[in-house]
Amino acid sequence: MDLSNPRCEHLASPDIKNFILSILIVFGILLSYTPQHVRILTMKTSFGISPYFVLLGTTSGSSALANVISQQQSLHDMACCKQVNGMGCFAGILGILQVGTQCLCFFIILFLFVLFFPRNTAHLPKSSPTYRTAVTVAVICILHAAFMLITTLAVGYTRPSSLQAWSNFCGILSALLASIQYFPQIYTTLRLRCVGSLSIPMMCIQTPGSLVWAGSLAARLGPKGWSTWGVLIVTACLQGTLLCLGVFFEFLGPNRGHSHEGHDKDTEVVRGGAGEEEVVAEDDQLAVGGDAFVEGSVRSSLYGWILAFGKSGMWSSGLEMQKRKTVLLVPLYFLAAMYQSLLAQLLEHGTVCHLYPTVKRNR
């Protein structure tokens, strides 16, 4: 075995513990997404899953794959395949295999999301996404993946010296998308007050698993690969938040179990010559529409506090202090918006999940 390149020495005798852990992570990724795939197939609906969550997750996965492929360390490891044995070569591309597996699993969710998207949403709130939205999301995800692939190949062949810069850009883009990926789903779960077709077992596996995966990639890529493993730490924190909300609504909240129940006790069915029509009980309509008062009161109190804080005399005059005040108030206002939405949704006992009969696809 000729190891003329000193960069290939670490692949000639790879660390067995890290090698086994990396393989287990690949199978863990497949295992973690399986409950979500099975849940959508079993329920025959993607109700409760935000299309923007799928959009951001899929595009983030494509960006992460482009990031890890164009990493200098990954390129060196792939080049070493000519000088090391099969096991060493396989160990060198395990990082790419891990990210590629996650990207593939999310594309499967995208496919199932569109395939089983509810067609008949007449009895759901008007703000609910339509089938056209789901198709648009799928088209954007496919175009984004194609763009990432073509650009990575083009930069690699025409300007190899710029690959690391492109890799960092893809990593930052993936991190930004991953950072906001769970906000649409958190909002959807809060609005519906149930998990719908979202899989809690998937989140139970992925939340701690993402931290383990981040540690494995950090050991492989080092500090220069921060844009790759840093994404996983961000997503683990946000997914943990969504997991807590899902567990609360599914097992602890006042409307627990609505994801699996019908709506016989909450609706009446009027049968006529032309078919059946669902009539939502009056108390359900009040429950669905009761957010306005709660949200309005919480919003006015929080936002009023922020505005009063901004007008207070603690701020010195001058352009520099005005800039500091703006920088501080913008995130405060954003956090207040999230907090008031969370509090309002948790205080309101109504749910729209039970308005969707058995949440199955209606062609």
Short mmCIF file of N, CA and C in Angstrom, two decimals, residues 142-216:
data_model
loop_
_atom_site.label_atom_id
_atom_site.label_comp_id
_atom_site.label_asym_id
_atom_site.label_seq_id
_atom_site.Cartn_x
_atom_site.Cartn_y
_atom_site.Cartn_z
N ILE A 142 -36.87 20.39 -5.79
CA ILE A 142 -36.17 19.69 -6.87
C ILE A 142 -35.24 20.64 -7.61
N LEU A 143 -35.73 21.85 -7.92
CA LEU A 143 -34.90 22.83 -8.61
C LEU A 143 -33.70 23.24 -7.76
N HIS A 144 -33.90 23.37 -6.47
CA HIS A 144 -32.80 23.75 -5.58
C HIS A 144 -31.74 22.66 -5.54
N ALA A 145 -32.16 21.40 -5.44
CA ALA A 145 -31.20 20.30 -5.42
C ALA A 145 -30.41 20.23 -6.72
N ALA A 146 -31.09 20.43 -7.85
CA ALA A 146 -30.41 20.42 -9.14
C ALA A 146 -29.41 21.57 -9.24
N PHE A 147 -29.80 22.73 -8.76
CA PHE A 147 -28.90 23.89 -8.79
C PHE A 147 -27.65 23.64 -7.95
N MET A 148 -27.84 23.07 -6.76
CA MET A 148 -26.70 22.79 -5.89
C MET A 148 -25.74 21.78 -6.53
N LEU A 149 -26.29 20.76 -7.15
CA LEU A 149 -25.45 19.74 -7.79
C LEU A 149 -24.67 20.32 -8.96
N ILE A 150 -25.36 21.05 -9.82
CA ILE A 150 -24.70 21.61 -11.01
C ILE A 150 -23.63 22.63 -10.61
N THR A 151 -23.96 23.48 -9.64
CA THR A 151 -23.00 24.50 -9.23
C THR A 151 -21.76 23.88 -8.58
N THR A 152 -21.96 22.85 -7.76
CA THR A 152 -20.83 22.18 -7.12
C THR A 152 -19.90 21.57 -8.16
N LEU A 153 -20.47 20.90 -9.16
CA LEU A 153 -19.65 20.31 -10.22
C LEU A 153 -18.95 21.39 -11.03
N ALA A 154 -19.66 22.47 -11.33
CA ALA A 154 -19.08 23.55 -12.13
C ALA A 154 -17.91 24.21 -11.41
N VAL A 155 -18.09 24.51 -10.13
CA VAL A 155 -17.01 25.13 -9.36
C VAL A 155 -15.83 24.17 -9.22
N GLY A 156 -16.12 22.88 -9.03
CA GLY A 156 -15.04 21.91 -8.88
C GLY A 156 -14.19 21.76 -10.12
N TYR A 157 -14.81 21.84 -11.29
CA TYR A 157 -14.06 21.66 -12.54
C TYR A 157 -13.42 22.95 -13.03
N THR A 158 -14.07 24.08 -12.83
CA THR A 158 -13.56 25.34 -13.37
C THR A 158 -12.68 26.11 -12.39
N ARG A 159 -13.06 26.12 -11.11
CA ARG A 159 -12.30 26.88 -10.11
C ARG A 159 -12.15 26.05 -8.83
N PRO A 160 -11.29 25.05 -8.86
CA PRO A 160 -11.13 24.19 -7.67
C PRO A 160 -10.69 24.96 -6.42
N SER A 161 -9.97 26.05 -6.62
CA SER A 161 -9.51 26.83 -5.47
C SER A 161 -10.65 27.51 -4.72
N SER A 162 -11.80 27.62 -5.37
CA SER A 162 -12.95 28.29 -4.75
C SER A 162 -13.91 27.31 -4.10
N LEU A 163 -13.55 26.02 -4.11
CA LEU A 163 -14.47 25.01 -3.58
C LEU A 163 -14.72 25.19 -2.08
N GLN A 164 -13.67 25.53 -1.33
CA GLN A 164 -13.85 25.70 0.10
C GLN A 164 -14.76 26.88 0.41
N ALA A 165 -14.63 27.95 -0.36
CA ALA A 165 -15.52 29.10 -0.18
C ALA A 165 -16.96 28.72 -0.51
N TRP A 166 -17.14 27.94 -1.60
CA TRP A 166 -18.47 27.47 -1.96
C TRP A 166 -19.02 26.54 -0.88
N SER A 167 -18.15 25.70 -0.33
CA SER A 167 -18.57 24.80 0.74
C SER A 167 -19.04 25.58 1.96
N ASN A 168 -18.29 26.62 2.32
CA ASN A 168 -18.70 27.44 3.47
C ASN A 168 -20.03 28.14 3.21
N PHE A 169 -20.22 28.61 1.97
CA PHE A 169 -21.49 29.25 1.62
C PHE A 169 -22.64 28.27 1.76
N CYS A 170 -22.45 27.04 1.23
CA CYS A 170 -23.50 26.03 1.34
C CYS A 170 -23.77 25.68 2.79
N GLY A 171 -22.71 25.62 3.59
CA GLY A 171 -22.89 25.32 5.01
C GLY A 171 -23.64 26.40 5.74
N ILE A 172 -23.31 27.67 5.44
CA ILE A 172 -24.01 28.78 6.08
C ILE A 172 -25.47 28.81 5.63
N LEU A 173 -25.70 28.57 4.33
CA LEU A 173 -27.08 28.52 3.83
C LEU A 173 -27.86 27.41 4.50
N SER A 174 -27.22 26.24 4.62
CA SER A 174 -27.88 25.12 5.29
C SER A 174 -28.19 25.44 6.74
N ALA A 175 -27.24 26.12 7.40
CA ALA A 175 -27.45 26.49 8.80
C ALA A 175 -28.60 27.48 8.95
N LEU A 176 -28.67 28.45 8.04
CA LEU A 176 -29.76 29.43 8.09
C LEU A 176 -31.11 28.77 7.86
N LEU A 177 -31.17 27.88 6.86
CA LEU A 177 -32.42 27.18 6.58
C LEU A 177 -32.81 26.27 7.73
N ALA A 178 -31.81 25.59 8.29
CA ALA A 178 -32.09 24.70 9.42
C ALA A 178 -32.50 25.48 10.65
N SER A 179 -31.96 26.69 10.80
CA SER A 179 -32.28 27.50 11.98
C SER A 179 -33.74 27.92 12.00
N ILE A 180 -34.31 28.12 10.82
CA ILE A 180 -35.72 28.54 10.75
C ILE A 180 -36.64 27.41 10.31
N GLN A 181 -36.05 26.23 10.08
CA GLN A 181 -36.83 25.10 9.57
C GLN A 181 -37.99 24.72 10.47
N TYR A 182 -37.77 24.74 11.77
CA TYR A 182 -38.78 24.23 12.69
C TYR A 182 -39.79 25.28 13.13
N PHE A 183 -39.54 26.55 12.81
CA PHE A 183 -40.50 27.57 13.22
C PHE A 183 -41.86 27.41 12.54
N PRO A 184 -41.94 27.14 11.21
CA PRO A 184 -43.26 26.90 10.60
C PRO A 184 -43.98 25.69 11.20
N GLN A 185 -43.22 24.63 11.51
CA GLN A 185 -43.86 23.44 12.09
C GLN A 185 -44.29 23.69 13.52
N ILE A 186 -43.49 24.44 14.27
CA ILE A 186 -43.90 24.81 15.63
C ILE A 186 -45.18 25.63 15.59
N TYR A 187 -45.25 26.57 14.65
CA TYR A 187 -46.46 27.39 14.52
C TYR A 187 -47.66 26.53 14.13
N THR A 188 -47.46 25.61 13.17
CA THR A 188 -48.56 24.74 12.74
C THR A 188 -49.04 23.86 13.88
N THR A 189 -48.12 23.29 14.63
CA THR A 189 -48.49 22.44 15.77
C THR A 189 -49.23 23.24 16.82
N LEU A 190 -48.80 24.47 17.06
CA LEU A 190 -49.49 25.33 18.02
C LEU A 190 -50.89 25.68 17.53
N ARG A 191 -51.01 25.95 16.23
CA ARG A 191 -52.31 26.34 15.69
C ARG A 191 -53.30 25.17 15.71
N LEU A 192 -52.81 23.98 15.36
CA LEU A 192 -53.68 22.80 15.35
C LEU A 192 -53.85 22.21 16.74
N ARG A 193 -52.88 22.45 17.63
CA ARG A 193 -52.87 21.91 18.99
C ARG A 193 -52.83 20.38 18.99
N CYS A 194 -52.15 19.83 18.03
CA CYS A 194 -51.92 18.38 17.96
C CYS A 194 -50.80 18.14 16.96
N VAL A 195 -50.26 16.94 16.95
CA VAL A 195 -49.14 16.65 16.07
C VAL A 195 -49.58 16.23 14.68
N GLY A 196 -50.84 15.80 14.52
CA GLY A 196 -51.29 15.37 13.21
C GLY A 196 -50.50 14.17 12.73
N SER A 197 -49.92 14.29 11.53
CA SER A 197 -49.12 13.20 10.96
C SER A 197 -47.66 13.28 11.35
N LEU A 198 -47.30 14.25 12.15
CA LEU A 198 -45.91 14.38 12.59
C LEU A 198 -45.59 13.27 13.59
N SER A 199 -44.43 12.65 13.41
CA SER A 199 -44.06 11.50 14.23
C SER A 199 -43.26 11.92 15.46
N ILE A 200 -43.80 11.63 16.63
CA ILE A 200 -43.08 11.89 17.88
C ILE A 200 -41.90 10.94 18.06
N PRO A 201 -42.03 9.62 17.75
CA PRO A 201 -40.86 8.74 17.86
C PRO A 201 -39.68 9.20 17.01
N MET A 202 -39.97 9.76 15.82
CA MET A 202 -38.88 10.28 14.98
C MET A 202 -38.10 11.36 15.72
N MET A 203 -38.83 12.28 16.35
CA MET A 203 -38.16 13.38 17.06
C MET A 203 -37.44 12.88 18.30
N CYS A 204 -38.00 11.85 18.95
CA CYS A 204 -37.34 11.28 20.13
C CYS A 204 -35.98 10.67 19.77
N ILE A 205 -35.89 10.11 18.58
CA ILE A 205 -34.63 9.51 18.14
C ILE A 205 -33.67 10.58 17.63
N GLN A 206 -34.20 11.54 16.87
CA GLN A 206 -33.34 12.49 16.18
C GLN A 206 -32.77 13.56 17.10
N THR A 207 -33.52 13.97 18.12
CA THR A 207 -33.04 15.07 18.96
C THR A 207 -31.71 14.73 19.64
N PRO A 208 -31.62 13.60 20.38
CA PRO A 208 -30.29 13.26 20.93
C PRO A 208 -29.33 12.75 19.86
N GLY A 209 -29.90 12.11 18.82
CA GLY A 209 -29.04 11.57 17.77
C GLY A 209 -28.29 12.65 17.01
N SER A 210 -28.92 13.81 16.83
CA SER A 210 -28.26 14.91 16.13
C SER A 210 -27.03 15.39 16.87
N LEU A 211 -27.11 15.39 18.19
CA LEU A 211 -25.95 15.81 18.99
C LEU A 211 -24.80 14.80 18.86
N VAL A 212 -25.15 13.50 18.85
CA VAL A 212 -24.12 12.47 18.68
C VAL A 212 -23.49 12.58 17.29
N TRP A 213 -24.34 12.79 16.29
CA TRP A 213 -23.86 12.93 14.91
C TRP A 213 -22.94 14.15 14.78
N ALA A 214 -23.32 15.25 15.43
CA ALA A 214 -22.50 16.46 15.39
C ALA A 214 -21.12 16.19 15.98
N GLY A 215 -21.08 15.43 17.07
CA GLY A 215 -19.79 15.10 17.67
C GLY A 215 -18.93 14.25 16.76
N SER A 216 -19.57 13.31 16.04
CA SER A 216 -18.83 12.45 15.12
C SER A 216 -18.25 13.26 13.97
#
